[in-house]
Amino acid sequence: MKIKISADHIRLLIPLVSLAVLLVAVFWLQPRAMSYLGLNLLFNLAVPIALATIAQMLVIAVNDLDLSIGTFVSFAACVTAVYMPSTPLLGIFILAVAIAAYAFMGMIIHLRDLPSIVVTLGMSFVWGGLAVLILPSPGGQAPVWLRSMMTAQTPIIPFAIVASLVIGIVAHLIVMKSTLGVAIRGVGGNARSVSRAGWSVLRIKVAAYALSGFFSVLAGMALVGLTTSADANIALRYTLLSIAGVILGGGEFVGGRVSPIGAVVGALTLTLAGSFLSFLRISPDWQIGAQGAVLIVVLGLRLIFSRREA
Amino acid sequence: ANADTSGKKIALSNNYAGNSWRQAMLTSWDKVTKPAVAAKKVAAADAFTTAENQATEQAAQIQNMILQGYDAIVLNAASPTALNGAVKAACDAGIIVVSFDGIVNEPCAWRIAVNFKEMGRSQVEYLSKRLPQGGNLLEIRGLAGVFVDDEISAGIHEGVKQFPQFKIVGSVHGDWAQDVAQRAVAGVLPSLPDVAAVVTQGGDGYGAAQAFEAAKRKTPIIVMGNREDELQWWKKQKDANAYETMSVSIAPGVSTLAFWVAQQILDGKQVKKDLTVPFLRIDQANLEDNLKSTQKGGVANVEYSQADAEKVIADAK
Amino acid sequence: MTIFNTALSKPWIWSWLAALATFVLTVLFTGGASTFSLGQATLTFAAFSVIVGLGQMLVITLGPGNVDLSVPATITLSGTLALKFMNTDASLILPGLLVAIGIGLGVGIANYGLIKLLRIPPIIATLSMSFLVQSLAIWSNRGLRIKPPDELSAFTTGMTLGIPNIAVVGLTLSVAIWWLLDRSIYGRWISAIGQSPFAARMAGIPVDGTRFLTYVICAVLAALCGYLLACFSGGAALNMGAEYLLMSIAVVVIGGSAVAGGNSNVPGIWGASLFMFLVVSMLNTYGFGAGIRLMLTGLIIIAVIIAASRRVSAR
Amino acid sequence: MTTPVVAVRGASVTFGAVRALSGVDLEISAGEAVGLVGHNGAGKSTIVNVINGGLTPHEGSVSYGGMASGMTGVSAARAGGVRCVFQELSLCSNLSIVENARLMHAGLTGFGWRKRALALIETKLSEVFPGNRVDCSATVGTLSIAERQMVEIALNFLDVSGPPKLVILDEPTSSLDSALAEQMLAHVRKFVSGGGSVLLISHILGEILSTSTRIVVMKDGGVVAARPVSEFTGKSLVEAMGSVVREKTRTGVRTVLDTSPTVIDIPATPRTGLGLKARKGEVIGLAGLGGHGQTAMLLALFRERSSNWLPHRPDEIAFVAGDRALNGTFPLWSILRNLSVGNLGALSKRFSVHAANEDAVGAEWKQKTAIRTPDMHLPILSLSGGNQQKVLFARALSTPARIVLMDDPMRGVDIGTKQDVYSIIRAEAEAGRTFIWYSTEMDEICLCDRVYVFRDGAIVAELSGDEVSEHNVLAASFSGEAA
Ligand SMILES: Nc1ncnc2c1ncn2[C@@H]1O[C@H](COP(=O)(O)OP(=O)(O)OP(=O)(O)O)[C@@H](O)[C@H]1O
Ligand SMILES: Nc1ncnc2c1ncn2[C@@H]1O[C@H](COP(=O)(O)OP(=O)(O)OP(=O)(O)O)[C@@H](O)[C@H]1O
Ligand SMILES: [Mg+2]
Ligand SMILES: [Mg+2]
């Protein structure tokens, strides 16, 4: 079989190259990072971000945008830290209800033809409020199994890398290979033709939102496993980070064009960009600005490739 | 000194730079650590700030510091618990972690804490002296779900329990941002009965005063938070109509205390894990002095020297 | 009856109804005593949201993916630099305003530069820009609070015929933007671009020029808001814009503008701004804790948007 | 008589004030190719949607052969063996062809469905369009509009779990050139002779006459004639639709043109082939097989002459889109706004759009191009496909543009209107406008003063005057292949 370089491949190539360039730069600045421990420290916090990015990608795949992912992941983290250690069944029940709520949100958005941005903006207040109610002041505790899972010592390849690979492959199978994935992307591409072919767009959208909620819950749990406890504001930045990750990974806001592997790579790249800056030692005044500059440079890299693509 | 710290590197991990208190904190750090580095007391004292005020971002920052080979990390934490994973990793790598202001509860770290509860309680105590017959209080809180907010508020409520002649008739979240506080106060004020005093968490006093003025209400006793504009306003009221209040906050220069404590620990000193620093309180009598020493538009501040740190450590023993 | 039906078919009516309901509920708490002062406070604070919301609305009208996240940083930078420049000197009030507007121009130009030259999606481009602008604000003044000139401070906190001056400014700007959107060619253009940029291009619309202008207007309005807000609250703070990130988007979408672009309306921005202020005041007045308050805010937003959506399916 | 594959009885559909269907009866039996013709907005696409299950008639019923009569909706139609190629292309452009096949055919399940689907599509595509060069593993978005149309047609003839019983083709040839269209029609004939049935909608009457076994003529939402094909001639068919046949108006070479000034002059290069020259008042045709660079040339010409940054001078150039959904209509707007957007400057006073002027222009062009709507303030999407196309036409012609670029603008426009538009073009050209006209229809190419033939992105031949003929154009289009 001959291998064709399609637009989809180039789409994936861009984040991969950005990641590689950043990684080389980081290794050059800080050779110590080039070790089992170093890679783990660089990437372990990218695991929950990668999960949240996949969650965002599922919503973007049906042409919607989720502004509540940050607060929802925080909420899931609070539930995990408060209930999982002592009353795991209650914790699992609450998280299951939350996923159902996500699916319900998808249903309302579709049935009433509501703009997803507004509904998820509203829901972000709701999740934030619930998180504050569950955990008014920071605390809680990671269940032991979760903590040991997130700090597992995998042979040869650090856990963070293994986990990212697994997330990428699982998401790829669901979104790119399974029939449900085809339907989800189909709704993003042309909902009308999907419904004309006899599918229920409602069910597809509900499924996409439920899956998204599921991945967000996983993100919240992974986060607690890493930080050992939670607070109500713990993951607020995941909203923008997940959107940036999807875009960086070659996804587009409309048209159902997404790439799960790209999204995971995008999440890793964004995490690494932050570390790169730390290693540069910029004056505190400009550290925040430098984060912006790195985002610009990394996304600007896409330009070189898209020119070639054209 | 048992060991030589001239080869040791210290990093400041800061989670937020978006208000004048944090800016003063960074300036103090700079002012104190530069000469210390020049005098070869330590090899480096680098400050790092995250872009967004988020625990996850700060955790990544700490993990990077581990890789960069710092010997000590001085930490103002976004969350007392959410950084525990990263702090534990740092301790495991043999790094000294000293947290201050926003402290962490991971046992391996040192804490330079302000008794925030007491800071809240003392406001009500002060008011009980000014208003023996009591009255209605308006509480301006900080950011929901954050440790410091919870602590100060708990202290205030403790104070109200202790002095039951006071009653909290309204409580709003000002997110420690002057315009948010002003907005929130302006929103509830019309529906509040007479307010005798406003208890705050620092920095919201001026906004509250403005809101009362805009609503044409009698200015209550507003507890201030050591910002220069608050002190100016207080001075103006004091000169005009003998207005009386107090002002209390944690001094931003506590970062320099944490720096010296870290240096002392690196030096091999035995230091207790929990240290406390007093908060900085300004009263009617020392208002003018404090105003003079405070930078225009800044925050009342004190910086600490190595000797101060040694004293704090010794006192704790 | 027909008037009633036409009113209900307007996308902005729901935010107004919601604002009215919250207002009544808040005032009822005190048995009506607070009507006037609550009204004034509401107008004042809503006006700030309106000013940034107007700009954000224009940008959102440009179509999916268009949003300006640099609004908070622009507010901060313009407030900081303008006050630093005026340094309480009343004779510099106008030049200070020009400084603020200049900052808006600069940020707008830079935003569109990133979007166009580097083809970065607007969400990410403006986010990155906001970090740069925020850094600039920190670097330029390190968070020191400089007071506004007294005259300006008096103007921004003052009233004309019982109406807050800020509200008058907000209203004037709203009328101008309404005219732009509803009557001018530019309004047609941004609406066309929001529906299909490619079709707009082929209809002879200067797509880049229009989008550029829109991002610049948005940044200038944010800068103007920063200038007024800093004077109103007696000095610029580094976090003074943070509030307006979600707020500016929320008032646009709750106000009934189509988030998918191509459709927008000015009255809805006012309704939503009044509502967003009142809902917090109402929940504060009734003494709810932060958790409940956040939850209710979210549920009320969703309820308003669902109520507004009934209109679409009934038509 | 055997049970019909589908039977529509007394179907009525109204959209607000518009009565799109009024009591239509239509039965299609196995082995029948029904040709459906009618003016734009006659209700053809509406009845397609009724048969397809996408639209429930407000009165009347639909039943599918052999199925319980109670069942309705898309799934009932699909279970009844109905497949449909819609007037607007309806594939998901972000998915691959194989994935689109999966969405369309519920039967394609189980392990290895991708492989099976790919094999099925490849076979079917080369069966319908022998010698095509479509890459069946590609993403739909990378295909040209003609290729998409081909793929969509092939997908609907696919035999996954049982062959289709009725294939509806709503203007399937509108983006295909004549060679491809003939291939498709041949396949339709074969399919019908094998016992399948087809409902074919087209404005090109030759296709209908050569392919159908029975012709149904619709007018204003009702069926006005339904007879076997043998009872129609081209002329009687047009008359049945309510239009008058006009003689072809080719007036021969207009010598005056040689002296008029040149408005477009593209020099010859190795990549673009021969140069292109257009004089004031000329009608230039761009011919050749579909997707061989004609649209790209028009887009390039437009971009070159209009700015993306500064307001455009409407007297310079205007563009009539062929791909309505992609680059033509603004779906949220009214018909009037869609029409007036091309020339807002002229309708404005002091920078604001003057409503009365706008209404006047709308009324004028509604009448000139016979846009079928009760009110120009209705949404553009309430118009039938062909009528939307007329609005785009009016948008360009209502500007004072000296050059009008037309990207196959008559797609789906009915005969009556076409003839009106041809005469408008003629008159405007006489008055000094230059038209550059890409068309997939040979009749239209033959109306042009001069014709450039495209092949593989380059101009390979220039035909002028009496050289313009179907024979010469086809010869030039295939010149590469012959060699
Ligand atoms: N969604 C709708 N809303 C309002 N009116 C509609 C809608 N869809 C169709 N119509 C109207 O119904 C009538 C029939 O339209 P239809 O699309 O069936 O015409 P058609 O015969 O297919 O025309 P064409 O040849 O142009 O495709 C037209 O007058 C059209 O304006
Ligand atoms: N022939 C075509 N048919 C349909 N869409 C097209 C065609 N050519 C280009 N497009 C689409 O038009 C959009 C704009 O293309 P392009 O980048 O060339 O824009 P542009 O207006 O020329 O910008 P610039 O002036 O900066 O070069 C793209 O989304 C592209 O896919
Ligand atoms: Mg039709
Ligand atoms: Mg171009």
Short mmCIF file of N, CA, C and O in Angstrom, two decimals, chain A residues 4 7-8 176-179 182-183 185-190 192-199 255-257, chain D residues 49 52 74-75 78 86 88-95 99-100 102-104 113-114 135 137 139 141-142:
data_model
loop_
_atom_site.label_atom_id
_atom_site.label_comp_id
_atom_site.label_asym_id
_atom_site.label_seq_id
_atom_site.Cartn_x
_atom_site.Cartn_y
_atom_site.Cartn_z
N LYS A 4 0.01 7.97 1.28
CA LYS A 4 -0.24 9.29 0.70
C LYS A 4 -0.16 10.34 1.79
O LYS A 4 -0.68 10.15 2.89
N ALA A 7 -3.93 15.98 3.67
CA ALA A 7 -4.05 17.17 4.51
C ALA A 7 -4.12 16.76 5.98
O ALA A 7 -3.60 17.44 6.85
N ASP A 8 -4.76 15.61 6.25
CA ASP A 8 -4.88 15.16 7.63
C ASP A 8 -3.51 14.86 8.23
O ASP A 8 -3.26 15.13 9.41
N MET A 176 -12.00 8.39 15.57
CA MET A 176 -11.66 8.24 14.16
C MET A 176 -12.07 6.88 13.60
O MET A 176 -12.30 6.74 12.41
N LYS A 177 -12.11 5.87 14.44
CA LYS A 177 -12.32 4.52 13.90
C LYS A 177 -13.73 4.00 14.13
O LYS A 177 -14.25 3.26 13.29
N SER A 178 -14.35 4.30 15.25
CA SER A 178 -15.64 3.69 15.54
C SER A 178 -16.74 4.34 14.71
O SER A 178 -16.61 5.45 14.21
N THR A 179 -17.86 3.62 14.60
CA THR A 179 -19.00 4.16 13.87
C THR A 179 -19.54 5.39 14.58
O THR A 179 -19.90 6.38 13.94
N VAL A 182 -17.55 8.29 13.61
CA VAL A 182 -17.88 8.77 12.26
C VAL A 182 -19.15 9.61 12.33
O VAL A 182 -19.23 10.69 11.73
N ALA A 183 -20.13 9.13 13.08
CA ALA A 183 -21.39 9.86 13.17
C ALA A 183 -21.18 11.22 13.84
O ALA A 183 -21.72 12.24 13.40
N ARG A 185 -18.44 13.07 13.96
CA ARG A 185 -17.78 14.00 13.04
C ARG A 185 -18.71 14.36 11.89
O ARG A 185 -18.67 15.47 11.37
N GLY A 186 -19.57 13.39 11.49
CA GLY A 186 -20.52 13.67 10.43
C GLY A 186 -21.47 14.79 10.83
O GLY A 186 -21.76 15.68 10.03
N VAL A 187 -21.92 14.77 12.07
CA VAL A 187 -22.81 15.84 12.54
C VAL A 187 -22.09 17.18 12.47
O VAL A 187 -22.67 18.19 12.09
N GLY A 188 -20.80 17.18 12.80
CA GLY A 188 -20.05 18.42 12.69
C GLY A 188 -19.91 18.86 11.24
O GLY A 188 -19.95 20.05 10.94
N GLY A 189 -19.76 17.91 10.34
CA GLY A 189 -19.55 18.27 8.94
C GLY A 189 -20.82 18.69 8.26
O GLY A 189 -20.86 19.70 7.55
N ASN A 190 -21.89 17.95 8.47
CA ASN A 190 -23.14 18.27 7.79
C ASN A 190 -24.27 17.53 8.49
O ASN A 190 -24.65 16.42 8.11
N ARG A 192 -27.35 17.95 8.54
CA ARG A 192 -28.55 17.71 7.76
C ARG A 192 -28.43 16.39 6.98
O ARG A 192 -29.36 15.60 6.94
N SER A 193 -27.26 16.17 6.42
CA SER A 193 -27.16 14.96 5.63
C SER A 193 -27.12 13.73 6.53
O SER A 193 -27.58 12.67 6.13
N VAL A 194 -26.61 13.89 7.73
CA VAL A 194 -26.62 12.76 8.65
C VAL A 194 -28.06 12.40 9.01
O VAL A 194 -28.44 11.23 9.02
N SER A 195 -28.87 13.42 9.26
CA SER A 195 -30.25 13.10 9.63
C SER A 195 -31.02 12.59 8.41
O SER A 195 -31.90 11.75 8.52
N ARG A 196 -30.68 13.06 7.23
CA ARG A 196 -31.33 12.56 6.03
C ARG A 196 -31.00 11.11 5.77
O ARG A 196 -31.74 10.40 5.10
N ALA A 197 -29.85 10.67 6.30
CA ALA A 197 -29.48 9.27 6.11
C ALA A 197 -30.16 8.40 7.15
O ALA A 197 -29.86 7.21 7.23
N GLY A 198 -31.04 8.99 7.94
CA GLY A 198 -31.81 8.18 8.87
C GLY A 198 -31.25 8.11 10.28
O GLY A 198 -31.73 7.33 11.09
N TRP A 199 -30.24 8.92 10.59
CA TRP A 199 -29.68 8.91 11.94
C TRP A 199 -30.42 9.90 12.82
O TRP A 199 -30.96 10.89 12.33
N GLY A 255 -17.05 22.40 11.35
CA GLY A 255 -16.85 21.47 10.24
C GLY A 255 -16.43 20.07 10.66
O GLY A 255 -16.12 19.24 9.82
N GLY A 256 -16.41 19.80 11.97
CA GLY A 256 -16.11 18.45 12.42
C GLY A 256 -14.71 17.98 12.10
O GLY A 256 -14.45 16.78 12.08
N ARG A 257 -13.80 18.90 11.86
CA ARG A 257 -12.42 18.48 11.57
C ARG A 257 -11.63 18.48 12.87
O ARG A 257 -11.30 19.53 13.38
N ASN D 49 -38.72 15.77 -1.01
CA ASN D 49 -38.60 15.68 0.45
C ASN D 49 -39.75 14.91 1.06
O ASN D 49 -39.59 14.25 2.08
N ASN D 52 -39.03 11.27 0.35
CA ASN D 52 -37.84 10.87 1.09
C ASN D 52 -38.12 10.76 2.60
O ASN D 52 -37.32 10.23 3.35
N VAL D 74 -38.06 9.36 7.62
CA VAL D 74 -36.88 8.99 6.86
C VAL D 74 -36.61 7.49 6.93
O VAL D 74 -36.32 6.84 5.92
N SER D 75 -36.76 6.93 8.13
CA SER D 75 -36.40 5.52 8.24
C SER D 75 -37.36 4.64 7.46
O SER D 75 -36.94 3.63 6.87
N ARG D 78 -36.31 4.84 3.85
CA ARG D 78 -35.10 4.07 3.57
C ARG D 78 -35.38 2.59 3.61
O ARG D 78 -34.86 1.82 2.80
N PHE D 86 -29.67 14.71 -3.38
CA PHE D 86 -30.37 15.99 -3.19
C PHE D 86 -29.84 17.06 -4.12
O PHE D 86 -28.74 16.96 -4.65
N GLU D 88 -28.96 20.16 -3.33
CA GLU D 88 -27.69 20.67 -2.81
C GLU D 88 -26.88 19.45 -2.42
O GLU D 88 -27.41 18.52 -1.85
N LEU D 89 -25.62 19.48 -2.69
CA LEU D 89 -24.78 18.33 -2.34
C LEU D 89 -24.89 18.08 -0.86
O LEU D 89 -24.91 19.00 -0.07
N SER D 90 -24.97 16.82 -0.48
CA SER D 90 -25.15 16.60 0.95
C SER D 90 -24.25 15.49 1.46
O SER D 90 -24.69 14.60 2.13
N LEU D 91 -22.99 15.58 1.16
CA LEU D 91 -22.03 14.70 1.81
C LEU D 91 -21.37 15.49 2.94
O LEU D 91 -21.41 16.70 2.96
N CYS D 92 -20.77 14.78 3.88
CA CYS D 92 -20.02 15.47 4.92
C CYS D 92 -18.61 15.68 4.38
O CYS D 92 -17.87 14.72 4.16
N SER D 93 -18.24 16.93 4.19
CA SER D 93 -16.99 17.16 3.50
C SER D 93 -15.78 16.87 4.38
O SER D 93 -14.68 16.74 3.88
N ASN D 94 -15.98 16.76 5.70
CA ASN D 94 -14.84 16.46 6.57
C ASN D 94 -14.57 14.97 6.66
O ASN D 94 -13.56 14.55 7.20
N LEU D 95 -15.49 14.15 6.16
CA LEU D 95 -15.31 12.71 6.26
C LEU D 95 -14.78 12.15 4.94
O LEU D 95 -14.94 12.77 3.89
N GLU D 99 -16.33 6.83 4.87
CA GLU D 99 -17.11 7.15 6.07
C GLU D 99 -18.48 7.69 5.70
O GLU D 99 -19.48 7.40 6.37
N ASN D 100 -18.56 8.45 4.62
CA ASN D 100 -19.86 8.91 4.15
C ASN D 100 -20.73 7.72 3.78
O ASN D 100 -21.94 7.72 4.05
N ARG D 102 -20.60 4.83 5.11
CA ARG D 102 -21.02 4.22 6.36
C ARG D 102 -22.25 4.93 6.93
O ARG D 102 -23.19 4.30 7.41
N LEU D 103 -22.23 6.27 6.86
CA LEU D 103 -23.36 7.02 7.38
C LEU D 103 -24.62 6.75 6.56
O LEU D 103 -25.71 6.67 7.07
N MET D 104 -24.42 6.59 5.26
CA MET D 104 -25.58 6.45 4.39
C MET D 104 -26.18 5.06 4.44
O MET D 104 -27.36 4.88 4.19
N TRP D 113 -15.47 -2.99 7.96
CA TRP D 113 -16.43 -2.32 7.07
C TRP D 113 -15.74 -1.34 6.15
O TRP D 113 -16.19 -1.09 5.03
N ARG D 114 -14.63 -0.76 6.60
CA ARG D 114 -13.97 0.22 5.74
C ARG D 114 -13.51 -0.42 4.43
O ARG D 114 -13.70 0.11 3.35
N ASP D 135 -10.26 9.36 -6.37
CA ASP D 135 -9.56 8.56 -5.38
C ASP D 135 -10.54 8.22 -4.26
O ASP D 135 -10.92 9.08 -3.48
N SER D 137 -10.36 6.75 -1.52
CA SER D 137 -9.99 6.79 -0.10
C SER D 137 -9.84 8.24 0.37
O SER D 137 -9.48 8.50 1.50
N THR D 139 -10.70 12.28 1.34
CA THR D 139 -11.69 13.02 2.10
C THR D 139 -12.54 13.82 1.10
O THR D 139 -12.01 14.36 0.14
N GLY D 141 -13.88 16.64 1.19
CA GLY D 141 -13.54 18.06 1.04
C GLY D 141 -12.46 18.32 0.00
O GLY D 141 -12.35 19.44 -0.51
N THR D 142 -11.65 17.32 -0.31
CA THR D 142 -10.58 17.55 -1.27
C THR D 142 -11.06 17.34 -2.71
O THR D 142 -10.29 17.54 -3.64
#
